[in-house]
PDB file of N, CA and C in Angstrom:
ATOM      1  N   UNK A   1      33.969   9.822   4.350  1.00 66.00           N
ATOM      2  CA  UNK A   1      35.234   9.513   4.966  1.00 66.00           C
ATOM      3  C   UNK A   1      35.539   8.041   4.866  1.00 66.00           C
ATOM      4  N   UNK A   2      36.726   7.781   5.147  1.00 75.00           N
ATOM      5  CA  UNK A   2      37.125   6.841   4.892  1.00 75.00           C
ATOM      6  C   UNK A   2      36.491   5.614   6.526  1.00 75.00           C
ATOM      7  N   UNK A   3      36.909   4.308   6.346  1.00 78.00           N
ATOM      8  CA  UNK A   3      36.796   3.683   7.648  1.00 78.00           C
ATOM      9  C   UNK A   3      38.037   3.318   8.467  1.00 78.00           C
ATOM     10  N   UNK A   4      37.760   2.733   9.574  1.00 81.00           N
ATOM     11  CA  UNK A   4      39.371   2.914  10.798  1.00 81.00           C
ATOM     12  C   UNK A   4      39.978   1.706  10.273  1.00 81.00           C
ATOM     13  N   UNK A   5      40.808   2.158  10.634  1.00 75.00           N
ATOM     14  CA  UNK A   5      42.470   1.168   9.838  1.00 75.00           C
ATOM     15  C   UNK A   5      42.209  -0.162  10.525  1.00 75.00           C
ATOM     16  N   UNK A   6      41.984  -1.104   9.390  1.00 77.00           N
ATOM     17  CA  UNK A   6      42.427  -2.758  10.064  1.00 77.00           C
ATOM     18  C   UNK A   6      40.334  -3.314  10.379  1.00 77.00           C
ATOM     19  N   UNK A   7      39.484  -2.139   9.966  1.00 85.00           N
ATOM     20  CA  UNK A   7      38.130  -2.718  10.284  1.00 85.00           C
ATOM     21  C   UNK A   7      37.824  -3.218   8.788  1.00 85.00           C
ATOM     22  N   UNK A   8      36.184  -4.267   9.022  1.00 86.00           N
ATOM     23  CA  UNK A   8      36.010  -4.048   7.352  1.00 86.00           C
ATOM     24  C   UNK A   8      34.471  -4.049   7.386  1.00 86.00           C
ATOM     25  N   UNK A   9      33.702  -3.705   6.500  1.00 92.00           N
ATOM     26  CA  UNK A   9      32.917  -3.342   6.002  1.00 92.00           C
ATOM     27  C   UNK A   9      32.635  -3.772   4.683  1.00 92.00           C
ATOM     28  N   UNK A  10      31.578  -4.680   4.652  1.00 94.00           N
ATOM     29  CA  UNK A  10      31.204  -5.233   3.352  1.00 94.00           C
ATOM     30  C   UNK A  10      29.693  -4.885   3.036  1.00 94.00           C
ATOM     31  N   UNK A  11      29.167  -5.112   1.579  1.00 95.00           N
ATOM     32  CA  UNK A  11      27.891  -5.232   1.209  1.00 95.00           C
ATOM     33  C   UNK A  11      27.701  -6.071   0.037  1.00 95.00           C
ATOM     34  N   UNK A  12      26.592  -6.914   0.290  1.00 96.00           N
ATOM     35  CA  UNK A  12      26.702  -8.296  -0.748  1.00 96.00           C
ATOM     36  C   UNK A  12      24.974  -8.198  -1.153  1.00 96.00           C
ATOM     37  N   UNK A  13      24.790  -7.816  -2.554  1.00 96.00           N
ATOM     38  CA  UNK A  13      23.445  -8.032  -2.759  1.00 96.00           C
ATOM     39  C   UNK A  13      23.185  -9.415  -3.652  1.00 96.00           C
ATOM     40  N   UNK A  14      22.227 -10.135  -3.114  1.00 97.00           N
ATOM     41  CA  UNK A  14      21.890 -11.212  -3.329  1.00 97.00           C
ATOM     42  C   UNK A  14      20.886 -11.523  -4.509  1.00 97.00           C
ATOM     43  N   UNK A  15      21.196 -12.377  -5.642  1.00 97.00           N
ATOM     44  CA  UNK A  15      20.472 -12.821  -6.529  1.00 97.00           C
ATOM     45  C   UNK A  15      18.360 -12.900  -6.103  1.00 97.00           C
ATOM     46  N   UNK A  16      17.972 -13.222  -4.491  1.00 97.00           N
ATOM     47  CA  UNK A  16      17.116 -13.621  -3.985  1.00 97.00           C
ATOM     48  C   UNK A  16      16.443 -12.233  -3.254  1.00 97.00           C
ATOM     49  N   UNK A  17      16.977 -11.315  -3.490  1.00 97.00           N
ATOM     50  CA  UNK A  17      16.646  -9.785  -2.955  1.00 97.00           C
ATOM     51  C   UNK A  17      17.013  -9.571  -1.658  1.00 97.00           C
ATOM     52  N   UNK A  18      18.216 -10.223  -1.376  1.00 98.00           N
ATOM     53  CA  UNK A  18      18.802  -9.983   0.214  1.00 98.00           C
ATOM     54  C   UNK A  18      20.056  -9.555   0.318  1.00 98.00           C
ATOM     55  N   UNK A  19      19.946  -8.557   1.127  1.00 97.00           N
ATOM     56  CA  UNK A  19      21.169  -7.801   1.294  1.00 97.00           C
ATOM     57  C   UNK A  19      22.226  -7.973   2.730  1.00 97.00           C
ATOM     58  N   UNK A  20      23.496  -8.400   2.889  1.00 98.00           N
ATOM     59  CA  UNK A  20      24.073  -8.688   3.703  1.00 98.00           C
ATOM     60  C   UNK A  20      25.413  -8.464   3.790  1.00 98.00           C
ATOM     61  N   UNK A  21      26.269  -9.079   4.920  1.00 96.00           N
ATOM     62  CA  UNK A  21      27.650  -7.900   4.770  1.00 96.00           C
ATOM     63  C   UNK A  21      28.207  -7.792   6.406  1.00 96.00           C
ATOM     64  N   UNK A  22      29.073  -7.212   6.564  1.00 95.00           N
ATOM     65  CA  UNK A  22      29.682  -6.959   7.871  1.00 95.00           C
ATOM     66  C   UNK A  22      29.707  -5.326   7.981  1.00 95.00           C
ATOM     67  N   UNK A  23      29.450  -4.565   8.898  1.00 94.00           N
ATOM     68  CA  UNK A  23      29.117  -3.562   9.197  1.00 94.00           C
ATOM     69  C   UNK A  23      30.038  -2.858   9.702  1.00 94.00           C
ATOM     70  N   UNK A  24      30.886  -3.890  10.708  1.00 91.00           N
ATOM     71  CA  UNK A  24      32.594  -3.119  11.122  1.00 91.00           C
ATOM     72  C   UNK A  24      32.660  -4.192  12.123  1.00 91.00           C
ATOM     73  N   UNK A  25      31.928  -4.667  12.972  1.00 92.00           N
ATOM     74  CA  UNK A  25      32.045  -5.452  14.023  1.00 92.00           C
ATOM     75  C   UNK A  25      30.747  -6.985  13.763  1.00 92.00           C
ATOM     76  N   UNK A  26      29.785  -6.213  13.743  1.00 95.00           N
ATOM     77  CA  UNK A  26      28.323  -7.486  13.373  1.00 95.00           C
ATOM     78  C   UNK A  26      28.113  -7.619  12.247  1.00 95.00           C
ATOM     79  N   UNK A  27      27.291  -8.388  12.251  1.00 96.00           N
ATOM     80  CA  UNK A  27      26.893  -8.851  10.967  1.00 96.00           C
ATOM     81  C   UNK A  27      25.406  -8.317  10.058  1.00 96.00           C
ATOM     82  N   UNK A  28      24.794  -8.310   9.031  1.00 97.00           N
ATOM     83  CA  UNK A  28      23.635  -7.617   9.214  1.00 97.00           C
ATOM     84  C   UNK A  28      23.452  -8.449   7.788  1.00 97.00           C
ATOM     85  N   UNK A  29      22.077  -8.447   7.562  1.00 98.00           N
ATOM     86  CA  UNK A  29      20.965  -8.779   7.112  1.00 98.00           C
ATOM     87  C   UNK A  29      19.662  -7.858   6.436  1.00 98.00           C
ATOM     88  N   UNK A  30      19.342  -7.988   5.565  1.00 97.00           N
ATOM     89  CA  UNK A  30      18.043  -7.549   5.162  1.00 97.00           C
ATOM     90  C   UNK A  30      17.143  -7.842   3.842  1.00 97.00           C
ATOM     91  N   UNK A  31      16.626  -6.901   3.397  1.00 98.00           N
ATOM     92  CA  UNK A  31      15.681  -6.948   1.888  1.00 98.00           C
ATOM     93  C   UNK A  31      16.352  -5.713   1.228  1.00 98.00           C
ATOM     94  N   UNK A  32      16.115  -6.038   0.077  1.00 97.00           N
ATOM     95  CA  UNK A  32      16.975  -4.699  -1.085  1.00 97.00           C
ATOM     96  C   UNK A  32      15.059  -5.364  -2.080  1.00 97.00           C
ATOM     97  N   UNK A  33      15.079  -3.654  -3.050  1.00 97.00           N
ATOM     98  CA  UNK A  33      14.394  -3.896  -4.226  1.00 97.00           C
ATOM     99  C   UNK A  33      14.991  -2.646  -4.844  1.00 97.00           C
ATOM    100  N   UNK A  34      15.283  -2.827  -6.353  1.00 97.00           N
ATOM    101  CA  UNK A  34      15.696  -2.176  -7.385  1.00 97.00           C
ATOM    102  C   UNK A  34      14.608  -2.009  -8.187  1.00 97.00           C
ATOM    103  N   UNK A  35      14.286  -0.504  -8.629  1.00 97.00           N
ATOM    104  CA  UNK A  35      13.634  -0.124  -9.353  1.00 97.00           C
ATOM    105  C   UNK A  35      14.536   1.315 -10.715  1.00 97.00           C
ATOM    106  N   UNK A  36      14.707   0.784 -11.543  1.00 96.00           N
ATOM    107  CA  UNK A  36      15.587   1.813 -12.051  1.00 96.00           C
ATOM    108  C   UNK A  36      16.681   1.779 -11.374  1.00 96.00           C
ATOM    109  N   UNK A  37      16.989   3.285 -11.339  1.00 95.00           N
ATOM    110  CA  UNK A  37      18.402   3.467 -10.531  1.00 95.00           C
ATOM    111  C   UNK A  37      17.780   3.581  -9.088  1.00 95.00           C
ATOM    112  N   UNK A  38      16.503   3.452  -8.508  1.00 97.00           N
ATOM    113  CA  UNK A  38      16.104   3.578  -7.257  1.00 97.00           C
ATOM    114  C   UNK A  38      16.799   1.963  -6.416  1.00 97.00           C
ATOM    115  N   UNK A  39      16.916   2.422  -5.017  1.00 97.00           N
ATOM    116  CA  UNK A  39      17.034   1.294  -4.461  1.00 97.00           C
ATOM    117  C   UNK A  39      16.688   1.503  -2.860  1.00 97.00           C
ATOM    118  N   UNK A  40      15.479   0.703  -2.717  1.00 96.00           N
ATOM    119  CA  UNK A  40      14.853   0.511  -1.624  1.00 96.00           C
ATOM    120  C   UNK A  40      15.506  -0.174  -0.273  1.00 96.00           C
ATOM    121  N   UNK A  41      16.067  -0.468   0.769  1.00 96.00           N
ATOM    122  CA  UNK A  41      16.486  -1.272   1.764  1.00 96.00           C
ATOM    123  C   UNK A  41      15.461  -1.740   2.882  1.00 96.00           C
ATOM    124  N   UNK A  42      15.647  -2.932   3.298  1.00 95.00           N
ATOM    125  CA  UNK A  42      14.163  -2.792   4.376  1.00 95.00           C
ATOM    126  C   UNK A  42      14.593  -4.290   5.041  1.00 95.00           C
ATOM    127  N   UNK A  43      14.033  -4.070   6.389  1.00 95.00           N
ATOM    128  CA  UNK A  43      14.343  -5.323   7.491  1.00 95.00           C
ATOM    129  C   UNK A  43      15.766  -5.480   7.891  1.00 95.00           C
ATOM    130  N   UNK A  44      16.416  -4.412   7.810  1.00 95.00           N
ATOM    131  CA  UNK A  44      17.979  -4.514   8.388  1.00 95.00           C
ATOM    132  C   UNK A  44      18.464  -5.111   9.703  1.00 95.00           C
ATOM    133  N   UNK A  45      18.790  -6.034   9.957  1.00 96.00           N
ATOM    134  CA  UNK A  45      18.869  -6.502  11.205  1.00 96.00           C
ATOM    135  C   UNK A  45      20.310  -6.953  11.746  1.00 96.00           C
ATOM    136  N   UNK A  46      20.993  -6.517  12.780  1.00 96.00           N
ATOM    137  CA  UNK A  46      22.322  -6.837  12.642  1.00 96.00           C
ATOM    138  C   UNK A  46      22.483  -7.631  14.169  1.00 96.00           C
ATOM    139  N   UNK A  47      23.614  -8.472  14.094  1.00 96.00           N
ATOM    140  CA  UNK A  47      23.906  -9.392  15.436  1.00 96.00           C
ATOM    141  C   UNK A  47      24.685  -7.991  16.507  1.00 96.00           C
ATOM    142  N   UNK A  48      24.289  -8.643  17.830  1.00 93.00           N
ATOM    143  CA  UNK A  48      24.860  -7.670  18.850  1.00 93.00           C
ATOM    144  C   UNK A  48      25.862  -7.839  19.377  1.00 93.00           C
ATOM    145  N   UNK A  49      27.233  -8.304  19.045  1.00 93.00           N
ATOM    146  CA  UNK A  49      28.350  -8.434  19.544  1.00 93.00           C
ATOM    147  C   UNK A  49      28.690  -7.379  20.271  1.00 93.00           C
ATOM    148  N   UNK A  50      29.745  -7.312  21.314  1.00 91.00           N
ATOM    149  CA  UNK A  50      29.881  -6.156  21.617  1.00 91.00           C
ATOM    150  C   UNK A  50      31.273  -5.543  20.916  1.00 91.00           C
ATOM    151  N   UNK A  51      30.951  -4.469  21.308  1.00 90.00           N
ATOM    152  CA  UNK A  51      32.263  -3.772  19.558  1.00 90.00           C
ATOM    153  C   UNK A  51      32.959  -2.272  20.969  1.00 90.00           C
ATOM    154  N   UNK A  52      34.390  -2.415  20.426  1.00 90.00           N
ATOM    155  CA  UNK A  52      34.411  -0.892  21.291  1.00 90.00           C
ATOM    156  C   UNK A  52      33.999  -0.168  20.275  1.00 90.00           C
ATOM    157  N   UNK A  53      34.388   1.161  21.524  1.00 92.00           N
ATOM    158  CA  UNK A  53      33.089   2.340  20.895  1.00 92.00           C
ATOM    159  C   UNK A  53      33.535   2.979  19.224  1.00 92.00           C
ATOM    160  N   UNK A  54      34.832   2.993  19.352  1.00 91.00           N
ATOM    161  CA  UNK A  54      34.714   3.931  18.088  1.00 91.00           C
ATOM    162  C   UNK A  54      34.437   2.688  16.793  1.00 91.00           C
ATOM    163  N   UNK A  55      34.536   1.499  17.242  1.00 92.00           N
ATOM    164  CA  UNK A  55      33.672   0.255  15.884  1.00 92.00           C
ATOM    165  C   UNK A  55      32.153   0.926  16.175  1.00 92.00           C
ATOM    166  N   UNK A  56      31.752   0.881  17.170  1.00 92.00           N
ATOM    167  CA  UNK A  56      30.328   0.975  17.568  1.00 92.00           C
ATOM    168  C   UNK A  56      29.627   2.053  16.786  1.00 92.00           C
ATOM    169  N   UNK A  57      30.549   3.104  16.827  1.00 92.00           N
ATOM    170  CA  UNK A  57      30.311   4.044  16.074  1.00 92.00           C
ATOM    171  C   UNK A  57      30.157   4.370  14.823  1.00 92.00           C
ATOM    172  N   UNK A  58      31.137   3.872  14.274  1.00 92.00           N
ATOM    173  CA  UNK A  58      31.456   3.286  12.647  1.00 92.00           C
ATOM    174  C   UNK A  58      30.172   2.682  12.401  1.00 92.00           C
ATOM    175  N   UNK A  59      30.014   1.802  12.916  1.00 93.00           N
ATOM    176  CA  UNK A  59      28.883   0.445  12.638  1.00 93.00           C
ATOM    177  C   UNK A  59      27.334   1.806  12.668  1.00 93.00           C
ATOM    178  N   UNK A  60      27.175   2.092  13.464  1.00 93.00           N
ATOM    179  CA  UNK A  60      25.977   2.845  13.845  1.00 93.00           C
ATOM    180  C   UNK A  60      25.509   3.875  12.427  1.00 93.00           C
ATOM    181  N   UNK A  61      26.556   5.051  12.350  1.00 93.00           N
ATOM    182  CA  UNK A  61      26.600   5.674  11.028  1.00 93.00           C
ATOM    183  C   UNK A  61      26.475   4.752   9.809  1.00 93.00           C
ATOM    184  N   UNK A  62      27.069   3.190   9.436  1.00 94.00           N
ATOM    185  CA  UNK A  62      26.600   2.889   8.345  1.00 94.00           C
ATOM    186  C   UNK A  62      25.573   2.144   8.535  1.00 94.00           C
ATOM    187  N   UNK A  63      25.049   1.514   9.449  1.00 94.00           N
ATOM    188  CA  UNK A  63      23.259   1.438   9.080  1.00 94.00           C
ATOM    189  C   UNK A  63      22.487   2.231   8.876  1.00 94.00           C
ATOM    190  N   UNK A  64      22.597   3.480   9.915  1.00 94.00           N
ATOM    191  CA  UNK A  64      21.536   4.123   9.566  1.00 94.00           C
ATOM    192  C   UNK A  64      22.139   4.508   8.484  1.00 94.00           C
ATOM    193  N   UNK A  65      22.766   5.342   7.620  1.00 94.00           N
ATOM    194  CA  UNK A  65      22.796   5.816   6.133  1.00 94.00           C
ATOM    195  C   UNK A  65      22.261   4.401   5.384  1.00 94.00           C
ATOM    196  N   UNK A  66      22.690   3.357   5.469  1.00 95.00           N
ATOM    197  CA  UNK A  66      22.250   2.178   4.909  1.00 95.00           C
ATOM    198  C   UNK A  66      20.733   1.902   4.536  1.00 95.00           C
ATOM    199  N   UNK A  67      20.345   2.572   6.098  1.00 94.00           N
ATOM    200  CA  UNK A  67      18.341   2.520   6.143  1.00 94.00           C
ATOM    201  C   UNK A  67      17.929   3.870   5.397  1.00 94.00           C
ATOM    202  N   UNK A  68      18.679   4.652   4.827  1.00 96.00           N
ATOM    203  CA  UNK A  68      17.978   5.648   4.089  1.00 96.00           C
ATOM    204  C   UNK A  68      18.656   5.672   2.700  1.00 96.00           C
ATOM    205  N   UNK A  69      18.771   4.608   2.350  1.00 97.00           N
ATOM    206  CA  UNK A  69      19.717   4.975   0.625  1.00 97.00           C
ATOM    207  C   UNK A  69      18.056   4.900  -0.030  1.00 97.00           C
ATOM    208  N   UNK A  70      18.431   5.612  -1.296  1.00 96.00           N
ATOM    209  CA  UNK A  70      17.123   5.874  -1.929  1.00 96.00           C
ATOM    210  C   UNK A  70      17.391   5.544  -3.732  1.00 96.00           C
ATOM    211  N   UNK A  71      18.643   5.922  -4.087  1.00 97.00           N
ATOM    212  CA  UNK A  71      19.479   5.667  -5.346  1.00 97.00           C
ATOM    213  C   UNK A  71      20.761   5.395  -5.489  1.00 97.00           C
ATOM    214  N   UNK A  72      20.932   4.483  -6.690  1.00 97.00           N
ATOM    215  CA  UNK A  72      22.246   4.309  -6.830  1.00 97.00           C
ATOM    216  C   UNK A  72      22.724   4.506  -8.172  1.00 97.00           C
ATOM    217  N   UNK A  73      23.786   4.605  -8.713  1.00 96.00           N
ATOM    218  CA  UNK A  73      24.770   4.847  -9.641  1.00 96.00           C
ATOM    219  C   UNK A  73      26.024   4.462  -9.406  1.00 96.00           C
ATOM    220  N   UNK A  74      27.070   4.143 -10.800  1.00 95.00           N
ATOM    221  CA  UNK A  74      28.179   3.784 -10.706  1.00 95.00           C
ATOM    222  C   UNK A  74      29.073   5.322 -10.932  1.00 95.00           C
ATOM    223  N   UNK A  75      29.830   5.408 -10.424  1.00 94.00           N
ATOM    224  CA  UNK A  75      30.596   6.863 -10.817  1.00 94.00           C
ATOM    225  C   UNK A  75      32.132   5.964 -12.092  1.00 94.00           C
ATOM    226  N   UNK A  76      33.159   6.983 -12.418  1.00 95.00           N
ATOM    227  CA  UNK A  76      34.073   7.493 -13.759  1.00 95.00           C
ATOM    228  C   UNK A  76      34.733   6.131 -13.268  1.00 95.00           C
ATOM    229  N   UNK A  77      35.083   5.368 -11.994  1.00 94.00           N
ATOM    230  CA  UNK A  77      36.108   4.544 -11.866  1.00 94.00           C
ATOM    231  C   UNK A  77      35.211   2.912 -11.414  1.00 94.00           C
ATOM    232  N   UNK A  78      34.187   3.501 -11.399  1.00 93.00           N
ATOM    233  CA  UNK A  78      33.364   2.006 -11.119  1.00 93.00           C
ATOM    234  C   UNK A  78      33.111   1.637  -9.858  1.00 93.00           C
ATOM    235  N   UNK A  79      32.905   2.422  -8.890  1.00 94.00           N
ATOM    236  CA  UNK A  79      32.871   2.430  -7.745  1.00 94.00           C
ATOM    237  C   UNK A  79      30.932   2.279  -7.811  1.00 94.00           C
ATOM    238  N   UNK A  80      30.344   1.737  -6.586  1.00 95.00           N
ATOM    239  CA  UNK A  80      28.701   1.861  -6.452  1.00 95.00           C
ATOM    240  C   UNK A  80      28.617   3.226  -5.479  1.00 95.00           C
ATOM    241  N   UNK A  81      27.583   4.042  -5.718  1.00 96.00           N
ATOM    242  CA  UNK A  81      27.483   5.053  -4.656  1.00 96.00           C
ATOM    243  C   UNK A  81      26.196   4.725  -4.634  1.00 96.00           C
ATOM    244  N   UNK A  82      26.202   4.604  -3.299  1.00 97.00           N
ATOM    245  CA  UNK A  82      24.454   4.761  -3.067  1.00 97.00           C
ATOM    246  C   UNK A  82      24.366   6.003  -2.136  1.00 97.00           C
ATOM    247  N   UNK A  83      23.493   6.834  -2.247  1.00 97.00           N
ATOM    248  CA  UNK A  83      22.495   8.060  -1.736  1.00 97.00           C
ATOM    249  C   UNK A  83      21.397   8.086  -1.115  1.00 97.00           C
ATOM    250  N   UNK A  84      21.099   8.785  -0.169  1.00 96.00           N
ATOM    251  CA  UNK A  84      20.146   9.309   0.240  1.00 96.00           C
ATOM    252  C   UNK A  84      19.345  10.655  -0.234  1.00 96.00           C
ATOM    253  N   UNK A  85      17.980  11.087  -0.150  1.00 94.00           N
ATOM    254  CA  UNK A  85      17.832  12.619  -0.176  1.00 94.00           C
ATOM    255  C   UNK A  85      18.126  13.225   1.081  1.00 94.00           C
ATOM    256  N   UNK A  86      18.192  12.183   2.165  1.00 92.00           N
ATOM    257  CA  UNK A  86      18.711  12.795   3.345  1.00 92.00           C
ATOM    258  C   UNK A  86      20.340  13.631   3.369  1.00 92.00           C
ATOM    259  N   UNK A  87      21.164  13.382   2.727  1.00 92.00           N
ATOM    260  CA  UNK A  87      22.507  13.633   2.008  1.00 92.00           C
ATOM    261  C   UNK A  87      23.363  12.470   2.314  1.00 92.00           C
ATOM    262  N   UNK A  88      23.040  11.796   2.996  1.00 93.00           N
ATOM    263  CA  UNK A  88      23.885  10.516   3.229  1.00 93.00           C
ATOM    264  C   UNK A  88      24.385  10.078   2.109  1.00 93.00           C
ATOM    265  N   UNK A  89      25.550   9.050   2.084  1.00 95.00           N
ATOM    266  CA  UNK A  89      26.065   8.228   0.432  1.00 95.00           C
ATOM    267  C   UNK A  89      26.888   7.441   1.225  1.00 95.00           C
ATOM    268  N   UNK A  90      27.227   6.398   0.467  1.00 94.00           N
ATOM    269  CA  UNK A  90      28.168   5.319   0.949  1.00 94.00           C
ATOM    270  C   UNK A  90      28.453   5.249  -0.801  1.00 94.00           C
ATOM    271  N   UNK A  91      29.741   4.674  -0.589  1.00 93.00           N
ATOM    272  CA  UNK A  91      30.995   4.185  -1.705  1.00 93.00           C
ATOM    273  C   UNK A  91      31.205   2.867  -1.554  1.00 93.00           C
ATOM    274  N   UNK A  92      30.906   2.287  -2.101  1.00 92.00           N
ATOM    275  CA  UNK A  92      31.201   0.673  -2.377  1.00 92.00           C
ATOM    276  C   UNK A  92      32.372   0.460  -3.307  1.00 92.00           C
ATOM    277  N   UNK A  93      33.273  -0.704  -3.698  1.00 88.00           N
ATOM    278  CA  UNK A  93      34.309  -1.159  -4.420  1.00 88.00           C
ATOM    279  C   UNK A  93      34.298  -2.596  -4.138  1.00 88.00           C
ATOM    280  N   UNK A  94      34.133  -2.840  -5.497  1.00 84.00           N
ATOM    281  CA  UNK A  94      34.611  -4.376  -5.558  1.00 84.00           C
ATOM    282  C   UNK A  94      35.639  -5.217  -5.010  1.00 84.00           C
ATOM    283  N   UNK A  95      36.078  -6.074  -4.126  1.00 74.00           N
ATOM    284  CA  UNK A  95      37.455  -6.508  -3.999  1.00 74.00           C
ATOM    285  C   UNK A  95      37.507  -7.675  -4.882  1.00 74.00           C
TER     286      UNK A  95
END
């Protein structure tokens, strides 16, 4: 699904193996390793602002899918999908 009108949500992987970004409300932090099309996440740590609930919510669903991506691929329009075997996926796009 898509995210709530007027929030944003970023992901920035770093030359240095660090992964970072805005979540909907905080900020977050971690480790990425690429192996193949595998991709590992680890040490996710995000600031505790307080967020109303339905950001809170938003925010909550994309870490945890975030803490279980396992692979990635580009799909037909160039978009990043990352996956879980859990079934989770997130859609990334360049701005």
């Amino acid at each position: 699904g898509g995210i709530i009108d007027r929030s944003r949500v970023t992901l920035n992987f770093g030359n240095d193996g660090r992964v970072t970004g805005r979540a909907s409300c905080n900020n977050y932090v971690g480790a990425y390793q690429v192996d193949g099309r595998n991709l590992q996440l680890s040490q996710l740590a995000t600031t505790r602002r307080a967020c109303a609930p339905a950001l809170d919510q938003q925010e909550s669903g994309f870490v945890q899918t975030l803490e279980q991506i396992d692979r990635f691929h580009l799909d037909e329009t160039g978009a990043l999908l990352l996956e879980s075997d859990e079934g989770g996926s997130l859609k990334a796009r360049l701005e």
